[in-house]
């Protein structure tokens, strides 16, 4: 099957519709002209009928003409210029009188035609328009008047018009096709630009963007959409590169530490206490490595937002208290003053395992970054479209310039200033992905050296009345 270009398909579709319209117009023009031609001739014939019926005389049952000079008119004597043929017949079909221009020819009486019916026939291979009219005298039919007019010139005009339209039809279509193809080419020129630009874009050249057309039409929207897509792909690849770099660095660090410790350990004999100390240190690094791998796997798992959620009825108050109990050692070691404020018992339909991960990470962070003898408040309150859970700590806080990065993978604000606070910068990234998966909006506000507030919003569509 012939494959046509986009602009050729546009041109052909345009021509198909235009061809139909032109055909209808040409057919209408031809029909109107033909109708007018026949109407004009028919009117002339009707005038001739009236004139000739008024000019006949019947004497002793014999038809005669009142004005014999009528027969000497040019239209009755010639077949060249607007001829009118007249013939009188009796009831037996015998010719009583005929116009001189018939000469040896006669007009044929057609018994199958009705009286006063106009029809086409031939005379000497010329097309004529004929009518047969009965002649009555005192309500008695005594014969027929046959009048005909030549259609030769009229048919010549109609034939010329027909041939002109037939020839003009394909010529107009061919001309319109090339015109349509030209303008279609100009119209889709931005598409060629999109194709050329898209072909030039590779994974190493994602910063290239498609120029936006001047007209704010569908192609402008398409170009803008593709540019947005390229920007998202570029950002995703940049995050992937950064994640790969950070992950390899974070994985390499404990392995390097373990390797260095073991190399130092085997250089010379050491006492049992030193062996135990170094081995315990290596075990702690392995635990850290296991934690990092677990978090990376968890993060990769939540990159797939199509995974099935195991939703069930969850009591938020109890879940928060259970999470706090798991961190009782950290609360006691830092002498944290914590409080919970629940307006009522809150229940919702969600995945309890994933919600536990969110609360565990947020409470763990709040305790980790809280100062000695700091405070931790968890407040759950009703709002217009659901309820909110706020986790408020009095920790070291986050600088305003870092607020946009808190959910980035491996990001830790001023980690070098607080080496005693251990972490890998993956907790909030995991929380963000799970909150998107569970449709729980999350926001963070913080002031440096004053504390941080993390707000979870539970919308009405997930709530269960208690």
CSV table of N, CA, C and O in Angstrom, one decimal, residues 328-337 364-375 395-396 420-421:
chain,number,residue,atom,x,y,z
A,328,UNK,N,11.2,4.1,73.1
A,328,UNK,CA,11.3,4.5,74.5
A,328,UNK,C,12.7,4.7,75.0
A,328,UNK,O,13.0,5.6,75.9
A,329,UNK,N,13.6,3.8,74.5
A,329,UNK,CA,15.0,3.9,74.9
A,329,UNK,C,15.6,5.3,74.5
A,329,UNK,O,16.3,5.9,75.3
A,330,UNK,N,15.3,5.7,73.3
A,330,UNK,CA,15.9,7.0,72.8
A,330,UNK,C,15.2,8.1,73.6
A,330,UNK,O,15.9,9.1,73.9
A,331,UNK,N,13.9,8.0,73.9
A,331,UNK,CA,13.3,9.1,74.7
A,331,UNK,C,13.9,9.2,76.1
A,331,UNK,O,14.1,10.3,76.6
A,332,UNK,N,14.1,8.0,76.7
A,332,UNK,CA,14.7,8.0,78.1
A,332,UNK,C,16.2,8.5,78.1
A,332,UNK,O,16.6,9.2,79.0
A,333,UNK,N,16.9,8.0,77.1
A,333,UNK,CA,18.4,8.4,77.1
A,333,UNK,C,18.6,9.9,76.9
A,333,UNK,O,19.5,10.5,77.4
A,334,UNK,N,17.7,10.5,76.1
A,334,UNK,CA,17.8,12.0,75.9
A,334,UNK,C,16.9,12.8,76.8
A,334,UNK,O,16.9,14.0,76.8
A,335,UNK,N,16.2,12.1,77.7
A,335,UNK,CA,15.3,12.7,78.6
A,335,UNK,C,14.3,13.7,77.9
A,335,UNK,O,14.1,14.8,78.3
A,336,UNK,N,13.7,13.1,76.9
A,336,UNK,CA,12.8,13.9,76.0
A,336,UNK,C,11.4,14.0,76.8
A,336,UNK,O,10.9,13.0,77.2
A,337,UNK,N,10.8,15.2,76.8
A,337,UNK,CA,9.5,15.4,77.3
A,337,UNK,C,8.5,15.3,76.2
A,337,UNK,O,8.5,16.2,75.3
A,364,UNK,N,11.4,9.0,64.6
A,364,UNK,CA,12.8,8.7,64.8
A,364,UNK,C,13.6,9.9,64.5
A,364,UNK,O,14.6,10.3,65.2
A,365,UNK,N,13.3,10.6,63.4
A,365,UNK,CA,14.0,11.9,63.0
A,365,UNK,C,13.8,12.9,64.1
A,365,UNK,O,14.8,13.6,64.5
A,366,UNK,N,12.6,13.1,64.6
A,366,UNK,CA,12.3,14.1,65.7
A,366,UNK,C,13.2,13.8,66.9
A,366,UNK,O,13.7,14.8,67.5
A,367,UNK,N,13.3,12.6,67.3
A,367,UNK,CA,14.1,12.2,68.5
A,367,UNK,C,15.6,12.4,68.2
A,367,UNK,O,16.4,12.8,69.0
A,368,UNK,N,16.0,12.0,67.0
A,368,UNK,CA,17.4,12.0,66.6
A,368,UNK,C,17.9,13.4,66.6
A,368,UNK,O,19.1,13.7,67.1
A,369,UNK,N,17.1,14.4,66.1
A,369,UNK,CA,17.6,15.7,66.0
A,369,UNK,C,17.2,16.6,67.2
A,369,UNK,O,17.5,17.8,67.2
A,370,UNK,N,16.5,16.0,68.2
A,370,UNK,CA,16.1,16.8,69.3
A,370,UNK,C,17.3,17.0,70.3
A,370,UNK,O,18.2,16.1,70.4
A,371,UNK,N,17.3,18.1,71.0
A,371,UNK,CA,18.4,18.3,71.9
A,371,UNK,C,18.1,17.6,73.2
A,371,UNK,O,17.0,17.1,73.5
A,372,UNK,N,19.1,17.5,74.1
A,372,UNK,CA,19.0,16.8,75.4
A,372,UNK,C,17.9,17.5,76.2
A,372,UNK,O,17.9,18.8,76.2
A,373,UNK,N,17.0,16.7,76.7
A,373,UNK,CA,15.9,17.3,77.5
A,373,UNK,C,15.0,18.2,76.7
A,373,UNK,O,14.4,19.1,77.2
A,374,UNK,N,14.9,17.8,75.4
A,374,UNK,CA,14.0,18.6,74.5
A,374,UNK,C,12.5,18.1,74.6
A,374,UNK,O,12.2,17.3,75.5
A,375,UNK,N,11.7,18.6,73.7
A,375,UNK,CA,10.3,18.2,73.8
A,375,UNK,C,9.9,17.6,72.4
A,375,UNK,O,10.4,17.9,71.4
A,395,UNK,N,14.2,20.5,68.1
A,395,UNK,CA,15.5,20.1,67.8
A,395,UNK,C,16.3,21.2,67.1
A,395,UNK,O,16.1,22.4,67.3
A,396,UNK,N,17.4,20.8,66.4
A,396,UNK,CA,18.3,21.8,65.8
A,396,UNK,C,17.7,22.6,64.7
A,396,UNK,O,18.3,23.6,64.3
A,420,UNK,N,27.8,13.6,65.4
A,420,UNK,CA,27.3,12.6,66.4
A,420,UNK,C,25.9,12.1,66.0
A,420,UNK,O,25.4,11.0,66.5
A,421,UNK,N,25.2,12.7,65.1
A,421,UNK,CA,23.9,12.3,64.6
A,421,UNK,C,24.1,11.4,63.4
A,421,UNK,O,24.5,11.9,62.3
